[in-house]
Structures are given as structure tokens and as C-alpha cells.
Amino acid sequence: MDETHPRTLSSLPEHSAESPLSVHAMTVAYHRKPVLWDVDYDAPSGALIAIVGPNGAGKSTLIKACLGLVPRASGQVEFWGRPYTQVRSRIGYVPQRESVDWDFPVSALDVVCMGRYRKIGWCRPVGRSHRRAALACMERVGMAEYAHRQISQLSGGQQQRVFLARALAQEADLYFMDEPFAGVDAATETAIVDVLRELKALGKTAIVVHHDLQTVEEYFDELILLNMRVVAAGPVARVFTRENLQKTYGGRLTLLSEAAEAVARVGSQGG
Amino acid sequence: MLPGISLGIGVQLEPSQLEQLRSSALATAGDRLPTLEQIIETVTLRGGYNTNLVIAGTTLLGLAAGIIGVFALLRKRSLMTDALSHATLPGITIAFLTATALGFDGRSLPVLLLGATVSGVAGVLCIHAILRFSRLTEDAAIGIVLSVFFGAGIVGLSYIQANANTSSAGLNRFIYGQAATMRAGDVAIMGSIAGVSVVTTVLLLKEFALVCFNDAFAKVDGWPVGAIDLVMMGLVVLVTVAGLQAVGLILVVAMLIIPPVAARFWTERLWLLVVLAGVIGAASGYFGSVVSALLPRKPAGSVIVLTSGSIFAISFICAPARGVIATAIRRLRLRLRIAGDHLLERAHELHTSVLPASVVDELAQRRGWSRWLRTLVIWSLRRAGMVGSMTSNGLEVLRAGMARGARVSRNHALWKQYLISYADIAPSHVDWSVDQVEHVLSDALIAELEAELTAQGIAIPAVGSAGR
Amino acid sequence: MNGAIIQFDIGADLFPLLAGTFAAMGCGLLGNFLVLRRLSLMGDAISHSVLPGLVIAFLITSTRSPAVMFAGAAAAGIATVVLVELVKNLGRVEPGAAMGVVFSVFFALGVLLIERAAMRHIDLDADCVLHGQLETLVWYDAPDTLSGLLTWSTIDAVPRQVAVLAMMVVLAVMFISVFFKELRIAAFDPALATTLGFNATGMHYLLMVFVAAATVASFEAVGSILVIAMLVCPAATARLLTDRLLAQVVVSGVIAAVSSVGGYLAATSIPAAFGKDAVNAAGSMSVMAGGLLALAIIAAPRHGVISGWVRRRRLACAITVD
């Protein structure tokens, strides 16, 4: 798909192989309308990166297109300067909680073990060592005591933490997280933030779809403001400005009130 | 009616045969019950070679279908199997016509089943193509493929019946099935399919579970989701095609769908679900063909489906955690607890250990309790040692009840403040939410709320004194 | 043969054609609301599970009068809808599986009961439920010319099945025009419908009653397979051709009629051209409906594969130019 794109490689700017994620001129279209338009982004290594934007801005789509879950109309995505298929084992993923049926007949530990499947390999059962590793991941998100619960008996926040533990079990270097903070309780929010900081301390990178403007500065180092195009991207301190937020949210008439409120909130906090 | 009367299960009979059948049916005096001896013979597989073949065949088929059906259910593709089985019909007719035209025996089972497989798979591919290339939803795609392919099959059947030089060879049996015609070779096929299903499931249980639960994650993790799906679908195709002759294309779907759904009521463990579904499927297959062998004119396919249907009904009603009765009891308990909490909270608010009847009445009216529920609430509180008896002064609230009331009242206030400070929910909605949620707060969450609120400098209501 | 490519004989073909067309149009119109509410398979479920309703009604009353058959089938249809809802909601079973459980058990029961009926030497035919008996609607003393139809005796000659199906089309049209607003809201957003004061659940059941009625009215003449095809295919085709509901309903009616006439003529004429006997018309109509749908998927002006491809090329060019 991306190989057929008429742009030649030589016209692209040079990127260091160190960047865990480089997106070049990526466009994604669903049926008729483009959802993401000409996205260019290079993620710095070892940073916590937030993707922020209004509803329908294409935040989740950006992640999914990077991971090849939705087809790209054009553009290139590279991880550490290599195509996705070569570095799969270094990438972890936390999908949206609503994307699965939680009434599935498995326990929380079973779900976390799924993060180990790649290491276990085809046709072999989950061994004791992998089970222990999964349990350790559950401990890191404060879910060890719920390991043997059926997943439908967990609260929304606990389910989110199970997904996070599964991603940890993947032992990746780059994590994509789709709305991990959506609709979770305070304990889960703290647990996720702790894990994010832990990952950063280990030199890993996390790219997180985020919806809460209030906590962006507190939780993240880097910010991508997205509204179909990348409005602004870079260190939070530089990008997280009133003007950029207005550009991101203000363009959507239906969201004017929400944007005004958000900006006001940010203004009151910053001032 | 039509000249060639078709009697029941798609068996086309000539008038003379019909007469014969009628007289033999009269001779056996309809529903004559078998003797105990016959029953024991059949059940213990001593009812003769042919009977045993049928029993073995349907049991193995039930086992395989139950196991494979689990993954169709979990992948939410139950009805795709319906489309698949209907889509086999045109393949059967085309295979028959082609083989006949080429000078082979069109009735040869392998040829017909090959045709069935090809067109069944084509049907599934059509569903995927419709979903991929149009904005139609999955239900529409399934309905389209099912009806159009089956329509094509009907066209083919009618063409064969009207025009083919050879006899139509009872291709109709693939619609309704004729377990009684099973031969040793068929049973061997069933056996190998059951074996393949069991072995594949044991080997790939982990992979199947991953793809069924979260295909996007599986894909990102590098698993060939398409290939794993293909294996699962391939097994469904195998079972369906194998079941065509025995139970027919309409009812083979039931063998794939019902056992897993019934088994799901009893367990939350995937491997146990697979085992149970296999057992239910096998038991239905066994029972169905035994009954069909013992009673005249009871087609095996229908009895198999009705057996698994009964197992489903029992599971639906009686299963311990997910069954209707258990759910109803759980809901009533929760309701009683919430109602009891309201009563005790009221006692706490009024600082009285004797709740006058008028207060109880007023509460019952405000909360919309029926007389029945009111009696039940007081009864359950008394059983829990929260209240004493109803005297002329009113309902005596015991020490434990007062403590509980204080706790509930405190949770209530905690939650209310939490909502106001955090969730940006309009204060007018607060009370509504509290009633729903405070009763399910865990101790850990309450401790958290306290910590949060203290950190925010919000005053926490003191724990009420025990009342007295 | 007369050398003509299209074979049409008033006596043999007029009433079957009318019956098929009326059945197709009635189902096609109602199907719009099933497809929109993602209930396409409800038609499938209902048409399978009317079988025991028919047989039980027959076993109880020992008559095959249309009213009795209709009552039995309608009761079975409603029972299916209610049971599917129950299994889905109380048993937390996925909707598709819930439908599968209910209709297959019903169908198995129907087959078993037919056997019982057969034991009493009564012919109820499961085959005819599936693929109908259009071909039996022969008009023996039909006029030879079309002008000969313009007499009162034509009306007398109309078979009951055709009259019932015609009535069904009229009822379906009335139902849709009277409740169009409600159906549209209920299809679009049941929750909104409820807050606006429409009874979405009531609407749902009313629609199901009509689907069951259409199934029953159709099954005798055209068989349930055509019912399923016509409940889904024309509406799905129309949905690919237009974005407006009213237009979709009208277009689906036209498509239903076209596939029915086309399918019937194909069933009689194509085999005849090769010197063979006619094939099952109901099946042929389903195939024709499927063919029209395939055409729409490929060539629909806005939602088709071709236009999508063109659009993507343009988008790619636009990006390049950008």
C-alpha cells in the first residue's frame, strides 16, 4: 500500500533510526471521507506521549493505522527505522476497553497471559514460568488479588488495569494505549500513571490517546494535538498553549462550547 | 395437491410406496412404545449393527459440532454457520449435475460433499466480500448469502427433478437429513472429523481464545489472525458437511449453536466450556439416535436438536450463576438489601431505635415498595439480626441495624461529595446516582474516597455513633 | 416454442407471477426496517419457526383453513420474537446465537410434528414450506389473449393465495405510510424514539407481527426461502443506491418487483430455450434478487466498489499534488 505511493524516499527528511516511531505523510480514509490527513510525526525515544484532540479527530485511528489495524490510504510508518513486521515483538498494545466482549469465559490472569503467548509460541500451553510472569505484571498494576476472577466480574477500571498488565507482559519497548484513562476510577488512574512513569524510567516509550486536558501537563512529556491533521506536536511545555488548543478544538462548530470550557479550565489552571 | 405426494421429511414417494407405508404404519399401530428390553438393548449398543452405526455416527458428530461451535459462538459467528450450511445446497446440485454429465454416478457421496464444501466456502467468502466492499451490516450479509445460495440450490434441485435423466437420488435428504442411511464409511468420516476437531482444539486452544477474545491485539502481537480464523471456519465447514447427510443442512446449524450456548451457562472457564459443549453435543447425538431407533417415525435430526434444546432450556432456567432463577434471586437479594439499607438509614437519620410504623409506611410509599416487598424487607432484616419485632410502637432497630444505618448514611454522603467534586455531574443528579451506587461500594473504594476527599480538604462526615 | 425467447402463457404463468411479485413486494417493503435495525435475520428465524405453529394449529383444529394456519403461524412468529428477546436478555446470550437456538428448536419441533401428522395420513409438506408451490397456481380456462383478461370472470378466477398476497402488499404499504415517521425514528434511534414518546418496543413488535404475517401469507405460494431473500435483498440493494429512507423504501419495492418478474421469466424461459422443463420460480427469484444486489455492490453510484475505487484514486492524486 505505502510502497506504491508516488513520493520517492529521497524526498523524505532524514530520520534517525533511534526514533521509535516515525510517521510520514500518512493519510487514512474511511469509505468516503479522510479521517487523518497527511500526518507527519517523529516520536522521541523514552518519552510519554499524549495524543489529544476532540471527538472524531482520529486519535484512535492514528494508533490503529500505525499498527496496521486500519488500512492507510498513503504514507509510511517506521519503528526504529524498520517496518512494523520486523519489530512486532518490541511493540505493546492496550486496545480500547470497549473493543472486546468482557463476558468472555476467561479469568483476569488468562487475559494477562495472552501478553505472553508470543513468547510461548504455537500449540504450547501456558507454562508455569509464564504464568508467574503474568502474575508479576498484575501485581505491578495492583490486580494480583483479582487474578482468578472472571473478567466480567471486574469493574471498568480493573478491566483497564488487566489490559495494561497484559501489555506489560508483552515486555515491549514501545507501547500504544488507546484511551486507557477513559471512565476509570481514581485508583486505576493512579495505577496507570505509576506504570507509565515506571516505563519511562526503564527508557521505554508510550503513546497514549488521552481525553483529559487537565492532566496532560502532569502525566506527559510530549503532546500531539490532533484534529484530522497534526495541529501541533512536540514537548508539552511548548505545544500545550491556549492558541494551539483553540486551533485544535475551535475549528469544530459543534464542539465550540466544549472547547471554550476546556480552554477556560486550562486558562484558570495556568493563570 | 401435487401428484407425487411428498410426505414429511423430503422423501418423495410413489403412490404405491405410499400405500405400503400407510399399511405398515397402521400395522405398528402408530406410536407403539418399545419394550424395556428393546430400550436396554438399544441404549447399550446391542440393538443391531445398523442402529449402532447411526448411534456412533451422530454421537461423534455431536461431539465435534459441540466443540467447534464454541469458537463460532465466541467469535460471534453462530449465524454465519447458518449461512454456510444453506450455501452448501447449490454445490450439491452442481456436483450432481457435473458428475452425471461426465458419466459418473452423481449420487456418489464424496462428490456431493466436495460440491457442498466448495459452495459453502464460497458462501462464507461472499459474506466477507459483502462486508468488505459495501456498507451492509453482517446480519444483512448473512441473510443475503443464505437466501440467495439456498434459492440457487432450490433451482438446481427442481432442475434435477424435472430434467435429469437419472433419478434425483433423494438429494432432498441433504436438507432434512436421513441419519438412518448412515454407513460404516460415514461413521469413519464422523470419527475422523471428531478426532481432528479434538486434536486441533487441544493444540490451538490458546490461539483460538486469543483471536476470539481480542483479534486486534492478536494482530498487533503478530499472530496470523486470518489464518487462525480460517482454521476455525474450516473446522465448521468440515462438521457442517459431515452433518448434512445425517441431520440435514437446516438442523446441523443447531448442533453447532445450541450445545455451546447451553454449556456457557455452567462455566466461566474456556476449556471447561469446550468439554461441556462437546459432552452436551455428544449426549444429544446419542440420545437422539437412540430415540429415533426405538420409536417409529421420529427423525434423528429433530430429536437430537430437541434434546440439546431441552438441555439448553434446563441450563437457561436452572444454571447456578447465569440461570434465570439464580439471576432473579440475586436481583431480589440486592433489592432487599438496598431497601433494608434505606430503612436503617432512616432510623439513623431520626436517631431512634424504634421506627414508628408511619415512618415505615411513608418510606415504603416514597420508594414504591409493594406490600409484599415491605414484608420481605423486614423479614430479611430480622433474619440478619438488624431489627427486632414489629411492636405497637413500631419496628425495633437493634444495635447492628443502627450501626449499619450509620455506615450507609456515611457512604451516601461520601459518594455524594465525590460526585460533586470529581465527576462534574450536575448536583441535581447526585441523589439519583447515590441510590444506585452506594450499595455496591467496596470497603477499599470507601477508604479511597475518604483519602481523596481529605486530600482535597473536604470535610468527611464523621462516622455516626451507633445510635444509642 | 414459437421461436420467442420469453415464454409467457397466461394460464400457466399469470397467477404464479402475480403471487411471486406480490409476495416479493410485501416482504421487500417491510424488509427495509429490518435491515436498518440490523434484524435481517429475524425474518430468517421467523420463517423457520412458523412451521410448528402451522402444524400445531392443524393438529388442534384438523382443518387447513387459511385463518387457522395464519393464527398458528402468527403465534409461532410472535413466540419466536419474544423467546429470542428473553434468551438474549435474561440468559446474556449473543443475539445471533439466541436466534439460532430458538429457530432451530422450533424447526426441529415442526419437523417432528409433521411426522406425527403424516402418521395420521395427512399431508403437510415441509418442502413446500421451504420452496413453495408457485407452479400449482394454474388457471385452466384462461383466455388466450391479454384483452381477454378484461372481464369480470378474471376476478373470480384469482386464486386465494394471490388475493391474500395482494392484500398483504396493500396492508404493508398502509402500515409503512401510516407509521413512516415512527418507523424511521425507531429504526434510527430506539432510545430517542422512546424519549420522544413513541413506543419503540411496541413498534418493534408491530413490525414483527407484520413480518410474521408476510411470512405466512407468502409461504404457501412462494416458500420461506423467497421470504428471507425478499426481506433482505431488495432493502439491502436499495440501501446501496440511496441515502434517504423514503427513497430507499420506494426503490426496494421496485427492485423486489423487478427481481420477481425477472426471476420468474428466467425460470420459465431459460430452460425452455434449451428444451428443458421450467425450474423452481421462487428459487430463481431469490437468485435474481441476489444478482441485482451484486450489481449494486459493484456499480452503485455512491457506495459501489467502482465509485469507491475511483474516489480512492482521486484522493491519492490529491495527496500527491498536495
GROMACS .gro file of C-alpha atoms in nm, chain C residues 106-238:
model
  133
  845PHE     CA    1  -3.878  -2.459   1.663
  846PHE     CA    2  -3.794  -2.602   1.325
  847ALA     CA    3  -3.695  -2.938   1.472
  848LEU     CA    4  -4.023  -2.943   1.660
  849GLY     CA    5  -4.205  -2.865   1.337
  850VAL     CA    6  -4.036  -3.149   1.150
  851LEU     CA    7  -4.118  -3.392   1.429
  852LEU     CA    8  -4.480  -3.281   1.441
  853ILE     CA    9  -4.511  -3.315   1.065
  854GLU     CA   10  -4.409  -3.676   1.110
  855ARG     CA   11  -4.689  -3.718   1.359
  856ALA     CA   12  -4.931  -3.558   1.118
  857ALA     CA   13  -4.804  -3.781   0.844
  858MET     CA   14  -4.877  -4.080   1.061
  859ARG     CA   15  -5.237  -3.975   1.055
  860HIS     CA   16  -5.220  -3.985   0.676
  861ILE     CA   17  -5.236  -3.614   0.639
  862ASP     CA   18  -5.010  -3.440   0.403
  863LEU     CA   19  -4.839  -3.138   0.538
  864ASP     CA   20  -4.528  -3.082   0.344
  865ALA     CA   21  -4.212  -2.936   0.489
  866ASP     CA   22  -4.072  -2.897   0.138
  867CYS     CA   23  -4.350  -2.670   0.032
  868VAL     CA   24  -4.281  -2.451   0.335
  869LEU     CA   25  -3.927  -2.409   0.211
  870HIS     CA   26  -3.965  -2.360  -0.158
  871GLY     CA   27  -4.329  -2.305  -0.221
  872GLN     CA   28  -4.571  -2.420  -0.484
  873LEU     CA   29  -4.592  -2.131  -0.723
  874GLU     CA   30  -4.624  -2.367  -1.014
  875THR     CA   31  -4.952  -2.509  -0.888
  876LEU     CA   32  -5.137  -2.181  -0.936
  877VAL     CA   33  -5.253  -2.280  -1.282
  878TRP     CA   34  -5.553  -2.111  -1.444
  879TYR     CA   35  -5.703  -2.386  -1.651
  880ASP     CA   36  -5.960  -2.195  -1.858
  881ALA     CA   37  -5.756  -1.884  -1.905
  882PRO     CA   38  -5.816  -1.657  -2.206
  883ASP     CA   39  -5.556  -1.672  -2.480
  884THR     CA   40  -5.503  -1.302  -2.519
  885LEU     CA   41  -5.430  -1.019  -2.282
  886SER     CA   42  -5.752  -0.841  -2.386
  887GLY     CA   43  -5.941  -1.147  -2.274
  888LEU     CA   44  -5.836  -1.066  -1.919
  889LEU     CA   45  -6.056  -0.756  -1.907
  890THR     CA   46  -6.369  -0.936  -1.789
  891TRP     CA   47  -6.529  -0.998  -1.452
  892SER     CA   48  -6.453  -1.366  -1.472
  893THR     CA   49  -6.085  -1.282  -1.431
  894ILE     CA   50  -6.154  -1.158  -1.081
  895ASP     CA   51  -6.343  -1.475  -0.999
  896ALA     CA   52  -6.054  -1.682  -1.124
  897VAL     CA   53  -5.796  -1.517  -0.898
  898PRO     CA   54  -5.674  -1.788  -0.659
  899ARG     CA   55  -5.696  -1.726  -0.288
  900GLN     CA   56  -5.317  -1.713  -0.246
  901VAL     CA   57  -5.286  -1.431  -0.496
  902ALA     CA   58  -5.568  -1.236  -0.335
  903VAL     CA   59  -5.415  -1.279   0.011
  904LEU     CA   60  -5.075  -1.167  -0.111
  905ALA     CA   61  -5.223  -0.865  -0.288
  906MET     CA   62  -5.394  -0.771   0.035
  907MET     CA   63  -5.066  -0.813   0.218
  908VAL     CA   64  -4.896  -0.565  -0.013
  909VAL     CA   65  -5.175  -0.316   0.043
  910LEU     CA   66  -5.152  -0.365   0.420
  911ALA     CA   67  -4.774  -0.331   0.416
  912VAL     CA   68  -4.796  -0.009   0.216
  913MET     CA   69  -5.060   0.124   0.455
  914PHE     CA   70  -4.860   0.023   0.759
  915ILE     CA   71  -4.546   0.191   0.629
  916SER     CA   72  -4.720   0.511   0.521
  917VAL     CA   73  -4.917   0.548   0.843
  918PHE     CA   74  -4.624   0.478   1.072
  919PHE     CA   75  -4.344   0.605   0.850
  920LYS     CA   76  -4.230   0.870   1.096
  921GLU     CA   77  -4.237   0.628   1.389
  922LEU     CA   78  -4.066   0.351   1.197
  923ARG     CA   79  -3.795   0.589   1.086
  924ILE     CA   80  -3.720   0.710   1.438
  925ALA     CA   81  -3.742   0.360   1.581
  926ALA     CA   82  -3.502   0.235   1.315
  927PHE     CA   83  -3.264   0.523   1.361
  928ASP     CA   84  -3.259   0.551   1.736
  929PRO     CA   85  -3.492   0.344   1.955
  930ALA     CA   86  -3.387   0.531   2.270
  931LEU     CA   87  -3.466   0.865   2.112
  932ALA     CA   88  -3.798   0.730   1.994
  933THR     CA   89  -3.887   0.634   2.349
  934THR     CA   90  -3.792   0.975   2.488
  935LEU     CA   91  -4.000   1.141   2.218
  936GLY     CA   92  -4.299   0.946   2.335
  937PHE     CA   93  -4.311   0.681   2.064
  938ASN     CA   94  -4.337   0.333   2.191
  939ALA     CA   95  -4.031   0.183   2.023
  940THR     CA   96  -4.088  -0.160   2.172
  941GLY     CA   97  -4.448  -0.159   2.060
  942MET     CA   98  -4.333  -0.053   1.714
  943HIS     CA   99  -4.081  -0.336   1.714
  944TYR     CA  100  -4.345  -0.596   1.793
  945LEU     CA  101  -4.590  -0.447   1.545
  946LEU     CA  102  -4.324  -0.472   1.276
  947MET     CA  103  -4.259  -0.832   1.378
  948VAL     CA  104  -4.629  -0.911   1.355
  949PHE     CA  105  -4.626  -0.777   1.001
  950VAL     CA  106  -4.315  -0.978   0.916
  951ALA     CA  107  -4.476  -1.291   1.056
  952ALA     CA  108  -4.794  -1.215   0.864
  953ALA     CA  109  -4.599  -1.160   0.543
  954THR     CA  110  -4.415  -1.486   0.601
  955VAL     CA  111  -4.737  -1.678   0.649
  956ALA     CA  112  -4.912  -1.517   0.357
  957SER     CA  113  -4.614  -1.589   0.135
  958PHE     CA  114  -4.500  -1.930   0.244
  959GLU     CA  115  -4.781  -2.125   0.087
  960ALA     CA  116  -4.728  -1.981  -0.255
  961VAL     CA  117  -4.362  -1.890  -0.268
  962GLY     CA  118  -4.196  -2.069   0.023
  963SER     CA  119  -3.997  -1.930   0.309
  964ILE     CA  120  -3.671  -1.910   0.120
  965LEU     CA  121  -3.809  -1.638  -0.105
  966VAL     CA  122  -3.945  -1.464   0.203
  967ILE     CA  123  -3.598  -1.450   0.356
  968ALA     CA  124  -3.445  -1.336   0.029
  969MET     CA  125  -3.705  -1.065  -0.023
  970LEU     CA  126  -3.689  -0.940   0.334
  971VAL     CA  127  -3.318  -0.871   0.295
  972CYS     CA  128  -3.202  -0.837  -0.065
  973PRO     CA  129  -3.419  -0.557  -0.210
  974ALA     CA  130  -3.380  -0.343   0.102
  975ALA     CA  131  -3.004  -0.402   0.104
  976THR     CA  132  -2.983  -0.316  -0.266
  977ALA     CA  133  -3.185  -0.001  -0.219
   0.00000   0.00000   0.00000
